[in-house]
């Protein structure tokens, strides 16, 4: 599978990343169908399929239930083969999300993620925005905290999973990578993608299939996304190996993967 530079971070990622929210959380999610959490064997098998397809990017978060712990267990001894992107700022406990973007909370979250993932560094850490992107950046100074952690060698790159255009533009101005929503029915962040391309910053795409609500034509959606030259990688969240294979095959059909 083709790999692309994550901006100027020095990190190379596959153009398809595996989203792992379903590894650890099935409450308070916006997927069209209910699902059971996978077994440990299911997780191992899906990761093997992903690796076989050439995927090296995994997306997780503390708010994804036990996802980080399960990845840490499954990747033991193979951590160097993967680029791990996690998040900080959101907690999901007893069915409710809470947010804290203070320096103490972000630092604690990063260090806890390292323990859960059984690693001494994180490749990418994204602020898990509650929607108030600009306040998080300008008042909470979240990027200052992550920059200090980067200088300390705990993370290699950082940014934000954004929810506003202004937040996305500010992220690609001051950080390494932005994660934005982009699909045929949601194009507001096209300006952010273009700005990232000009500034040589990374772009991860979330909700390319609108959280499963627009998955009837995966090839069409992926063709649409990869038409934007600033896109680094699309995150596909699934626990179904066949679904993952189909989406990677769709990328081949549209010429995104040689």
Coordinates of N, CA and C in Angstrom, one line a residue:
X1 N 0.8 -1.2 0.0 CA 0.0 0.0 0.0 C 0.9 1.2 0.0
X2 N 0.4 2.2 -0.7 CA 1.1 3.5 -0.8 C 1.2 4.1 0.6
X3 N 2.3 4.7 0.9 CA 2.5 5.5 2.1 C 2.8 6.9 1.8
X4 N 2.4 7.8 2.7 CA 2.6 9.3 2.4 C 3.3 9.9 3.7
X5 N 4.0 10.9 3.4 CA 4.6 11.7 4.5 C 3.5 12.4 5.3
X6 N 3.6 12.3 6.6 CA 2.7 13.0 7.5 C 3.3 14.5 7.6
X7 N 3.0 15.3 6.6 CA 3.5 16.6 6.6 C 5.0 16.6 6.6
X8 N 5.6 17.4 7.4 CA 7.1 17.4 7.6 C 7.5 16.8 8.9
X9 N 6.7 15.9 9.4 CA 7.0 15.3 10.7 C 8.1 14.2 10.7
X10 N 8.4 13.7 9.5 CA 9.3 12.5 9.3 C 8.6 11.2 9.5
X11 N 7.3 11.2 9.7 CA 6.5 9.9 9.8 C 5.9 9.6 8.5
X12 N 5.9 8.3 8.1 CA 5.2 7.9 6.9 C 4.1 7.0 7.4
X13 N 2.9 7.2 6.8 CA 1.7 6.4 7.1 C 1.1 5.9 5.9
X14 N 0.4 4.7 6.0 CA -0.4 4.2 4.9 C -1.5 5.1 4.7
X15 N -2.0 5.1 3.4 CA -3.1 6.1 3.1 C -4.4 5.6 3.6
X16 N -4.5 4.4 4.1 CA -5.6 3.9 4.9 C -5.2 3.6 6.3
X17 N -5.8 4.1 7.3 CA -5.6 3.8 8.7 C -6.7 3.0 9.3
X18 N -6.5 2.2 10.3 CA -7.5 1.4 10.9 C -8.0 2.2 12.2
X19 N -9.3 2.5 12.2 CA -9.8 3.1 13.4 C -10.3 2.1 14.3
X20 N -10.0 2.3 15.6 CA -10.3 1.2 16.6 C -11.3 1.5 17.7
X21 N -12.2 2.4 17.4 CA -13.2 2.7 18.5 C -14.0 1.5 18.8
X22 N -14.3 0.7 17.8 CA -15.1 -0.5 18.0 C -14.3 -1.6 18.8
X23 N -13.0 -1.5 19.0 CA -12.3 -2.4 19.8 C -12.7 -2.3 21.2
X24 N -13.2 -1.1 21.6 CA -13.4 -0.9 23.1 C -14.6 -0.2 23.5
X25 N -15.4 0.2 22.6 CA -16.6 1.0 23.0 C -17.8 0.7 22.0
X26 N -18.9 0.4 22.6 CA -20.2 0.3 21.7 C -21.3 1.0 22.4
X27 N -21.0 2.0 23.2 CA -22.0 2.9 23.8 C -21.8 4.3 23.3
X28 N -22.8 5.0 23.1 CA -22.7 6.4 22.7 C -22.0 6.7 21.4
X29 N -22.1 5.7 20.5 CA -21.5 5.8 19.2 C -22.6 6.1 18.1
X30 N -22.2 6.6 17.0 CA -23.2 7.0 16.0 C -23.3 6.1 14.8
X31 N -22.9 4.9 15.0 CA -23.0 3.9 13.9 C -24.5 3.5 13.7
X32 N -24.9 3.2 12.4 CA -26.3 2.8 12.2 C -26.7 1.5 12.8
X33 N -25.8 0.6 13.1 CA -26.2 -0.7 13.7 C -25.5 -1.0 15.0
X34 N -26.2 -1.6 15.9 CA -25.5 -2.0 17.1 C -24.5 -3.1 16.9
X35 N -23.5 -3.3 17.7 CA -22.5 -4.3 17.5 C -21.9 -4.7 18.9
X36 N -21.4 -5.9 18.9 CA -20.7 -6.5 20.1 C -19.2 -6.2 20.0
X37 N -18.6 -6.0 21.1 CA -17.2 -5.8 21.1 C -16.5 -7.1 20.7
X38 N -15.4 -7.0 19.9 CA -14.7 -8.2 19.4 C -14.0 -8.9 20.5
X39 N -13.7 -10.2 20.3 CA -12.9 -10.9 21.2 C -11.4 -10.6 21.0
X40 N -10.6 -11.0 22.0 CA -9.1 -10.8 21.8 C -8.6 -11.4 20.5
X41 N -9.1 -12.6 20.2 CA -8.7 -13.3 19.0 C -9.2 -12.5 17.7
X42 N -10.4 -12.0 17.8 CA -10.9 -11.1 16.7 C -10.0 -9.9 16.4
X43 N -9.5 -9.3 17.5 CA -8.7 -8.1 17.4 C -7.3 -8.6 16.8
X44 N -6.8 -9.7 17.2 CA -5.5 -10.2 16.7 C -5.7 -10.4 15.2
X45 N -6.7 -11.1 14.8 CA -6.9 -11.4 13.4 C -7.1 -10.2 12.5
X46 N -7.9 -9.2 13.0 CA -8.1 -8.0 12.3 C -6.7 -7.2 12.1
X47 N -5.9 -7.2 13.1 CA -4.6 -6.5 13.0 C -3.7 -7.2 12.0
X48 N -3.8 -8.6 12.0 CA -3.0 -9.3 11.0 C -3.5 -9.0 9.6
X49 N -4.8 -8.9 9.4 CA -5.4 -8.6 8.1 C -4.9 -7.2 7.7
X50 N -5.0 -6.3 8.6 CA -4.5 -4.9 8.3 C -3.1 -4.9 7.9
X51 N -2.2 -5.5 8.7 CA -0.8 -5.6 8.3 C -0.6 -6.2 7.0
X52 N -1.3 -7.3 6.7 CA -1.2 -7.9 5.4 C -1.6 -7.1 4.2
X53 N -2.5 -6.1 4.5 CA -2.9 -5.2 3.4 C -2.0 -4.0 3.3
X54 N -1.0 -3.9 4.2 CA -0.1 -2.8 4.1 C -0.4 -1.6 5.0
X55 N -1.4 -1.8 5.8 CA -1.8 -0.7 6.7 C -0.8 -0.6 7.9
X56 N -0.3 0.5 8.2 CA 0.6 0.7 9.3 C 0.1 1.7 10.4
X57 N -1.1 2.3 10.1 CA -1.6 3.4 10.9 C -2.8 2.9 11.7
X58 N -2.7 3.1 13.0 CA -3.8 2.8 13.9 C -4.3 4.0 14.7
X59 N -5.6 4.2 14.7 CA -6.2 5.4 15.4 C -6.9 4.9 16.6
X60 N -6.6 5.5 17.8 CA -7.3 5.1 19.0 C -7.5 6.3 19.9
X61 N -8.0 6.1 21.1 CA -8.2 7.3 22.0 C -8.6 6.7 23.4
X62 N -8.3 7.5 24.4 CA -8.8 7.1 25.8 C -10.3 7.0 25.8
X63 N -11.0 7.8 25.0 CA -12.4 7.8 25.0 C -13.0 6.6 24.3
X64 N -12.2 5.7 23.7 CA -12.6 4.6 23.0 C -12.7 3.3 23.9
X65 N -13.0 3.5 25.2 CA -13.1 2.4 26.1 C -11.8 1.7 26.3
X66 N -11.7 0.4 26.1 CA -10.5 -0.4 26.3 C -9.7 -0.5 25.1
X67 N -9.9 0.3 24.1 CA -9.1 0.2 22.8 C -7.6 0.3 23.0
X68 N -7.2 1.3 23.8 CA -5.7 1.4 24.0 C -5.1 0.2 24.6
X69 N -5.8 -0.3 25.7 CA -5.2 -1.5 26.4 C -5.2 -2.7 25.5
X70 N -6.2 -2.9 24.7 CA -6.3 -4.0 23.8 C -5.2 -3.9 22.7
X71 N -5.0 -2.7 22.2 CA -3.9 -2.6 21.2 C -2.5 -2.8 21.9
X72 N -2.3 -2.3 23.1 CA -1.1 -2.5 23.8 C -0.8 -4.0 23.9
X73 N -1.8 -4.8 24.3 CA -1.6 -6.2 24.5 C -1.3 -6.9 23.1
X74 N -2.0 -6.5 22.1 CA -1.9 -7.2 20.8 C -0.6 -6.8 20.1
X75 N -0.1 -5.6 20.3 CA 1.1 -5.1 19.6 C 2.4 -5.4 20.4
X76 N 2.3 -6.1 21.5 CA 3.5 -6.4 22.3 C 4.5 -7.1 21.4
X77 N 5.7 -6.5 21.4 CA 6.8 -7.1 20.6 C 6.8 -6.6 19.1
X78 N 5.7 -6.0 18.7 CA 5.6 -5.5 17.3 C 5.3 -4.0 17.2
X79 N 5.4 -3.3 18.3 CA 5.0 -1.9 18.3 C 5.7 -1.1 17.2
X80 N 7.0 -1.4 16.9 CA 7.8 -0.7 15.9 C 7.2 -0.8 14.5
X81 N 6.4 -1.8 14.3 CA 5.8 -2.0 13.0 C 4.6 -1.0 12.7
X82 N 4.2 -0.3 13.7 CA 2.9 0.5 13.6 C 3.2 2.0 13.9
X83 N 2.4 2.8 13.3 CA 2.3 4.2 13.7 C 1.0 4.4 14.5
X84 N 1.1 4.7 15.7 CA 0.0 4.8 16.6 C -0.4 6.3 16.8
X85 N -1.7 6.6 16.5 CA -2.3 7.9 16.7 C -3.3 7.7 17.8
X86 N -3.1 8.4 18.9 CA -4.1 8.5 20.0 C -4.5 9.9 20.3
X87 N -5.3 10.1 21.3 CA -5.9 11.4 21.5 C -5.8 11.8 23.0
X88 N -6.2 13.0 23.3 CA -6.1 13.5 24.7 C -7.2 14.6 24.9
X89 N -7.8 14.6 26.0 CA -8.7 15.7 26.3 C -10.1 15.2 26.6
X90 N -10.5 14.1 26.1 CA -11.8 13.5 26.3 C -11.7 12.2 27.1
X91 N -12.6 12.1 28.0 CA -12.8 10.8 28.8 C -14.3 10.4 28.6
X92 N -14.5 9.1 28.5 CA -15.8 8.5 28.3 C -16.0 7.5 29.4
X93 N -16.8 7.9 30.4 CA -17.0 7.1 31.6 C -18.5 7.0 31.9
X94 N -19.0 5.8 32.1 CA -20.4 5.5 32.5 C -21.3 6.1 31.4
X95 N -20.9 6.0 30.2 CA -21.8 6.5 29.1 C -21.8 8.0 28.8
X96 N -20.9 8.7 29.5 CA -20.8 10.1 29.3 C -19.4 10.6 29.0
X97 N -19.4 11.6 28.1 CA -18.1 12.2 27.8 C -17.8 13.4 28.7
X98 N -16.6 13.6 29.1 CA -16.2 14.8 29.8 C -14.9 15.3 29.2
X99 N -14.6 16.6 29.4 CA -13.4 17.1 28.7 C -12.6 18.0 29.6
X100 N -11.3 17.9 29.5 CA -10.3 18.7 30.2 C -9.1 18.8 29.4
X101 N -8.8 20.1 29.0 CA -7.6 20.4 28.1 C -6.5 21.1 28.8
X102 N -6.6 21.1 30.1 CA -5.5 21.7 30.9 C -4.2 21.0 30.7
X103 N -3.1 21.7 31.0 CA -1.7 21.1 30.9 C -1.6 19.8 31.7
X104 N -2.1 19.8 32.9 CA -2.1 18.6 33.8 C -2.8 17.5 33.1
X105 N -4.1 17.8 32.7 CA -4.9 16.7 32.1 C -4.3 16.1 30.9
X106 N -3.8 16.9 30.0 CA -3.2 16.4 28.7 C -2.0 15.6 29.0
X107 N -1.1 16.1 29.9 CA 0.1 15.4 30.2 C -0.2 14.1 30.8
X108 N -1.2 14.1 31.8 CA -1.6 12.8 32.4 C -2.1 11.8 31.4
X109 N -2.9 12.3 30.5 CA -3.5 11.5 29.4 C -2.5 10.8 28.5
X110 N -1.5 11.6 28.1 CA -0.4 11.1 27.3 C 0.4 10.0 28.0
X111 N 0.7 10.3 29.2 CA 1.5 9.3 30.0 C 0.7 8.0 30.3
X112 N -0.6 8.2 30.5 CA -1.4 7.0 30.7 C -1.6 6.2 29.4
X113 N -1.7 6.9 28.3 CA -1.8 6.2 27.0 C -0.5 5.4 26.7
X114 N 0.6 6.0 27.1 CA 1.9 5.3 26.9 C 1.9 4.0 27.7
X115 N 1.4 4.0 28.9 CA 1.3 2.8 29.7 C 0.3 1.8 29.1
X116 N -0.9 2.3 28.8 CA -1.9 1.4 28.2 C -1.4 0.7 26.9
X117 N -0.7 1.5 26.1 CA -0.2 1.0 24.8 C 1.1 0.3 24.9
X118 N 1.6 0.3 26.1 CA 2.9 -0.4 26.4 C 4.0 0.1 25.5
X119 N 4.2 1.4 25.5 CA 5.2 2.0 24.6 C 5.8 3.2 25.3
X120 N 7.1 3.5 25.0 CA 7.7 4.6 25.6 C 7.6 5.9 24.7
X121 N 6.9 5.8 23.7 CA 6.6 7.1 22.9 C 5.3 6.9 22.1
X122 N 4.7 7.9 21.7 CA 3.5 7.9 20.9 C 3.8 8.7 19.6
X123 N 3.4 8.1 18.5 CA 3.7 8.7 17.2 C 3.0 10.0 17.0
X124 N 1.6 9.9 17.2 CA 0.8 11.1 17.0 C -0.2 11.2 18.2
X125 N -0.3 12.4 18.7 CA -1.4 12.7 19.7 C -2.2 13.9 19.2
X126 N -3.5 13.7 19.2 CA -4.5 14.7 18.7 C -5.3 15.1 19.9
X127 N -5.5 16.4 20.0 CA -6.5 16.9 21.0 C -7.9 16.5 20.6
X128 N -8.6 15.8 21.5 CA -9.9 15.3 21.1 C -11.0 16.4 21.4
X129 N -11.2 17.2 20.5 CA -12.0 18.5 20.7 C -13.4 18.2 21.1
X130 N -14.0 19.1 21.9 CA -15.4 19.0 22.3 C -16.2 20.0 21.4
X131 N -15.6 20.5 20.3 CA -16.2 21.5 19.4 C -15.8 22.9 19.6
X132 N -15.2 23.2 20.7 CA -14.8 24.6 21.0 C -13.3 24.7 20.6
X133 N -13.0 24.5 19.4 CA -11.6 24.3 18.9 C -10.7 25.5 19.3
X134 N -11.2 26.7 19.0 CA -10.4 27.9 19.2 C -10.1 28.2 20.6
X135 N -11.1 28.0 21.5 CA -10.8 28.2 22.9 C -9.7 27.2 23.4
X136 N -9.8 26.0 22.9 CA -8.8 24.9 23.3 C -7.4 25.4 22.9
X137 N -7.3 25.9 21.7 CA -6.0 26.3 21.2 C -5.5 27.6 21.9
X138 N -6.4 28.6 21.9 CA -6.0 29.9 22.4 C -6.0 30.2 23.9
X139 N -7.0 29.6 24.6 CA -7.1 29.8 26.0 C -6.5 28.7 26.8
X140 N -6.8 27.4 26.4 CA -6.2 26.3 27.1 C -4.8 26.1 26.7
X141 N -4.4 26.6 25.6 CA -3.0 26.5 25.1 C -2.6 25.0 25.0
X142 N -3.5 24.2 24.4 CA -3.2 22.8 24.4 C -2.0 22.5 23.5
X143 N -1.8 23.2 22.5 CA -0.6 22.9 21.6 C 0.7 23.2 22.3
X144 N 0.7 24.2 23.2 CA 1.9 24.4 24.0 C 2.3 23.2 24.9
X145 N 1.2 22.6 25.5 CA 1.5 21.4 26.3 C 2.0 20.3 25.4
X146 N 1.4 20.1 24.3 CA 1.8 19.0 23.4 C 3.2 19.2 22.8
X147 N 3.5 20.5 22.6 CA 4.9 20.8 22.1 C 5.9 20.5 23.1
X148 N 5.6 20.7 24.4 CA 6.6 20.4 25.5 C 6.8 18.8 25.5
X149 N 5.7 18.1 25.4 CA 5.8 16.6 25.4 C 6.5 16.1 24.2
X150 N 6.4 16.8 23.1 CA 7.2 16.5 21.9 C 8.7 16.7 22.1
X151 N 9.0 17.8 22.7 CA 10.4 18.1 23.0 C 11.0 17.1 24.0
X152 N 10.1 16.6 24.8 CA 10.6 15.6 25.8 C 10.7 14.2 25.3
X153 N 10.4 14.1 24.0 CA 10.5 12.8 23.3 C 9.4 11.8 23.6
X154 N 8.3 12.3 24.2 CA 7.2 11.4 24.5 C 6.2 11.2 23.3
X155 N 6.2 12.3 22.4 CA 5.4 12.2 21.2 C 6.2 12.7 20.0
X156 N 5.8 12.2 18.8 CA 6.6 12.6 17.6 C 5.9 13.7 16.9
X157 N 4.6 13.7 16.9 CA 3.8 14.7 16.2 C 2.5 15.0 17.0
X158 N 1.9 16.1 16.7 CA 0.6 16.4 17.4 C -0.3 17.3 16.6
X159 N -1.5 17.4 17.0 CA -2.5 18.2 16.3 C -3.8 18.1 17.0
X160 N -4.9 18.2 16.2 CA -6.2 18.2 16.8 C -7.2 17.4 15.9
X161 N -8.1 16.7 16.5 CA -9.3 16.2 15.8 C -10.3 17.3 15.9
X162 N -10.5 18.0 14.8 CA -11.2 19.3 14.9 C -12.7 19.1 14.5
X163 N -13.4 20.2 14.9 CA -14.9 20.2 14.6 C -15.3 21.5 14.0
X164 N -14.3 22.4 13.8 CA -14.7 23.7 13.1 C -13.6 24.0 12.1
X165 N -14.0 24.8 11.1 CA -13.1 25.2 10.0 C -12.0 26.1 10.7
X166 N -12.3 27.0 11.5 CA -11.3 27.9 12.1 C -10.3 27.1 12.9
X167 N -10.8 26.1 13.7 CA -9.9 25.2 14.4 C -9.0 24.4 13.6
X168 N -9.5 24.0 12.4 CA -8.7 23.2 11.5 C -7.6 24.1 10.9
X169 N -8.0 25.3 10.5 CA -7.0 26.2 9.9 C -5.9 26.6 11.0
X170 N -6.3 26.8 12.2 CA -5.3 27.2 13.2 C -4.4 26.0 13.5
X171 N -5.0 24.8 13.5 CA -4.2 23.6 13.7 C -3.1 23.4 12.7
X172 N -3.5 23.5 11.4 CA -2.4 23.3 10.4 C -1.4 24.5 10.3
X173 N -1.8 25.6 11.0 CA -0.8 26.7 11.1 C 0.2 26.4 12.2
X174 N -0.2 25.8 13.3 CA 0.7 25.7 14.5 C 1.1 24.3 14.9
X175 N 0.4 23.3 14.4 CA 0.7 21.9 14.7 C 1.1 21.1 13.5
X176 N 1.2 19.8 13.7 CA 1.7 18.9 12.7 C 0.6 18.3 11.8
X177 N -0.5 18.1 12.4 CA -1.6 17.3 11.7 C -3.0 17.7 12.2
X178 N -3.9 17.7 11.3 CA -5.3 17.9 11.7 C -6.1 16.7 11.2
X179 N -7.1 16.3 12.0 CA -8.0 15.3 11.6 C -9.4 16.0 11.4
X180 N -9.9 15.8 10.2 CA -11.1 16.6 9.8 C -12.1 15.6 9.2
X181 N -13.4 16.0 9.2 CA -14.5 15.3 8.6 C -14.5 15.7 7.1
X182 N -14.6 14.7 6.2 CA -14.7 15.1 4.8 C -15.3 13.9 4.1
X183 N -16.4 14.1 3.4 CA -17.1 13.1 2.5 C -18.0 13.9 1.6
X184 N -18.6 13.2 0.6 CA -19.4 14.0 -0.4 C -20.5 14.9 0.2
X185 N -21.0 14.5 1.4 CA -22.1 15.3 2.0 C -21.5 16.3 3.0
X186 N -20.2 16.4 3.2 CA -19.7 17.3 4.2 C -18.3 17.8 3.7
X187 N -18.3 18.9 3.1 CA -17.1 19.4 2.4 C -16.6 20.7 3.0
X188 N -17.1 21.1 4.2 CA -16.7 22.3 4.8 C -15.2 22.4 5.0
X189 N -14.5 21.3 5.3 CA -13.1 21.3 5.6 C -12.2 21.3 4.4
X190 N -12.7 21.4 3.2 CA -11.8 21.4 2.1 C -10.8 22.6 2.2
X191 N -11.2 23.7 2.7 CA -10.2 24.8 2.9 C -9.1 24.4 3.8
X192 N -9.4 23.6 4.9 CA -8.4 23.2 5.8 C -7.4 22.2 5.1
X193 N -7.9 21.3 4.3 CA -7.1 20.4 3.6 C -6.2 21.1 2.6
X194 N -6.7 22.1 1.9 CA -5.8 22.9 1.0 C -4.8 23.6 1.7
X195 N -5.1 24.2 2.9 CA -4.1 24.9 3.7 C -3.0 24.0 4.2
X196 N -3.4 22.8 4.6 CA -2.4 21.8 5.1 C -1.5 21.5 4.0
X197 N -2.0 21.3 2.8 CA -1.1 21.0 1.6 C -0.1 22.1 1.4
X198 N -0.6 23.3 1.4 CA 0.3 24.4 1.2 C 1.4 24.5 2.3
X199 N 1.0 24.2 3.5 CA 2.0 24.4 4.6 C 2.8 23.1 4.9
X200 N 2.5 22.0 4.1 CA 3.2 20.7 4.3 C 2.9 20.2 5.7
X201 N 1.6 20.2 6.0 CA 1.1 19.5 7.2 C 0.3 18.3 6.9
X202 N 0.1 17.5 7.9 CA -0.7 16.2 7.7 C -2.2 16.4 7.8
X203 N -2.9 15.6 7.1 CA -4.4 15.6 7.2 C -4.8 14.1 7.3
X204 N -5.5 13.8 8.4 CA -6.2 12.5 8.5 C -7.7 12.8 8.3
X205 N -8.4 12.0 7.5 CA -9.8 12.1 7.3 C -10.6 11.2 8.2
X206 N -11.6 11.7 8.9 CA -12.5 10.9 9.7 C -13.9 11.0 9.0
X207 N -14.7 10.0 9.3 CA -16.1 9.9 8.8 C -16.1 10.1 7.3
X208 N -15.2 9.4 6.6 CA -15.3 9.4 5.1 C -16.6 8.7 4.6
X209 N -17.1 7.8 5.4 CA -18.4 7.2 5.1 C -19.5 7.6 6.0
X210 N -19.4 8.8 6.6 CA -20.4 9.4 7.5 C -20.7 8.4 8.6
X211 N -19.7 7.8 9.3 CA -19.9 6.9 10.4 C -20.8 5.7 10.0
X212 N -20.6 5.2 8.7 CA -21.3 4.1 8.3 C -22.7 4.4 7.6
X213 N -23.1 5.7 7.6 CA -24.4 6.0 7.0 C -24.3 6.3 5.5
X214 N -23.1 6.3 5.0 CA -22.9 6.5 3.6 C -21.9 5.6 3.0
X215 N -22.1 4.3 3.3 CA -21.1 3.3 2.9 C -21.5 2.4 1.7
X216 N -22.6 2.8 1.0 CA -23.1 2.0 -0.1 C -22.1 2.0 -1.3
X217 N -21.4 3.1 -1.4 CA -20.5 3.3 -2.5 C -19.1 3.7 -2.0
X218 N -18.4 2.7 -1.3 CA -17.1 3.1 -0.7 C -16.1 3.6 -1.8
X219 N -16.1 3.0 -3.0 CA -15.2 3.5 -4.0 C -15.4 4.9 -4.4
X220 N -16.7 5.3 -4.5 CA -17.0 6.7 -4.8 C -16.6 7.7 -3.7
X221 N -16.9 7.3 -2.5 CA -16.5 8.1 -1.3 C -14.9 8.3 -1.3
X222 N -14.2 7.2 -1.5 CA -12.8 7.3 -1.4 C -12.2 8.0 -2.6
X223 N -12.8 7.8 -3.8 CA -12.4 8.6 -4.9 C -12.5 10.1 -4.6
X224 N -13.6 10.5 -4.0 CA -13.9 11.9 -3.7 C -12.9 12.4 -2.7
X225 N -12.6 11.6 -1.7 CA -11.6 12.1 -0.6 C -10.2 12.2 -1.2
X226 N -9.8 11.2 -2.0 CA -8.4 11.2 -2.4 C -8.2 12.2 -3.6
X227 N -9.3 12.8 -4.1 CA -9.1 13.8 -5.1 C -8.5 15.1 -4.5
X228 N -8.5 15.2 -3.2 CA -7.9 16.3 -2.5 C -6.4 16.0 -2.3
X229 N -5.6 16.7 -2.9 CA -4.1 16.4 -2.9 C -3.5 16.5 -1.5
X230 N -4.2 17.2 -0.6 CA -3.7 17.4 0.8 C -4.0 16.3 1.7
X231 N -4.7 15.3 1.3 CA -5.1 14.2 2.2 C -3.9 13.3 2.4
X232 N -3.6 13.0 3.7 CA -2.5 12.0 4.0 C -3.1 10.6 4.1
X233 N -4.1 10.5 4.9 CA -4.7 9.1 5.2 C -6.1 9.2 5.6
X234 N -6.9 8.2 5.2 CA -8.3 8.0 5.6 C -8.4 7.0 6.7
X235 N -9.1 7.3 7.8 CA -9.3 6.4 8.9 C -10.6 5.6 8.7
X236 N -10.5 4.3 8.6 CA -11.6 3.5 8.4 C -11.8 2.7 9.7
X237 N -12.9 2.9 10.4 CA -13.2 2.2 11.6 C -14.1 1.0 11.3
X238 N -13.5 -0.2 11.7 CA -14.2 -1.4 11.4 C -13.7 -2.5 12.3
X239 N -14.5 -3.5 12.6 CA -14.0 -4.8 13.2 C -14.3 -6.0 12.3
X240 N -14.6 -5.7 11.0 CA -14.9 -6.7 10.1 C -13.8 -6.8 9.0
X241 N -13.1 -7.9 9.0 CA -12.0 -8.0 8.1 C -12.4 -7.9 6.6
X242 N -13.6 -8.5 6.3 CA -14.0 -8.4 4.9 C -14.3 -6.9 4.5
X243 N -14.9 -6.2 5.5 CA -15.1 -4.7 5.2 C -13.8 -4.0 5.0
X244 N -12.8 -4.3 5.8 CA -11.5 -3.6 5.6 C -10.9 -4.0 4.3
X245 N -11.0 -5.2 3.9 CA -10.4 -5.6 2.6 C -11.2 -4.9 1.5
X246 N -12.5 -4.9 1.6 CA -13.3 -4.2 0.5 C -12.9 -2.8 0.3
X247 N -12.7 -2.1 1.4 CA -12.4 -0.7 1.3 C -11.0 -0.5 0.8
X248 N -10.0 -1.3 1.1 CA -8.7 -1.2 0.5 C -8.8 -1.5 -0.9
X249 N -9.6 -2.5 -1.3 CA -9.7 -2.9 -2.7 C -10.4 -1.7 -3.5
X250 N -11.3 -1.0 -2.8 CA -11.9 0.2 -3.5 C -10.9 1.2 -3.8
X251 N -9.9 1.4 -2.8 CA -8.9 2.3 -3.1 C -8.0 1.9 -4.3
X252 N -7.8 0.6 -4.5 CA -7.1 0.2 -5.7 C -7.8 0.5 -6.9
X253 N -9.2 0.3 -6.9 CA -10.0 0.5 -8.1 C -9.9 2.0 -8.5
X254 N -9.9 2.9 -7.5 CA -9.9 4.3 -7.9 C -8.4 4.8 -8.1
X255 N -7.5 3.9 -8.0 CA -6.1 4.3 -8.4 C -5.4 5.0 -7.3
X256 N -5.9 4.9 -6.0 CA -5.2 5.5 -4.9 C -4.1 4.7 -4.3
X257 N -4.1 3.4 -4.6 CA -3.1 2.5 -4.1 C -2.5 1.8 -5.3
X258 N -1.2 1.9 -5.5 CA -0.6 1.2 -6.7 C -0.6 -0.3 -6.5

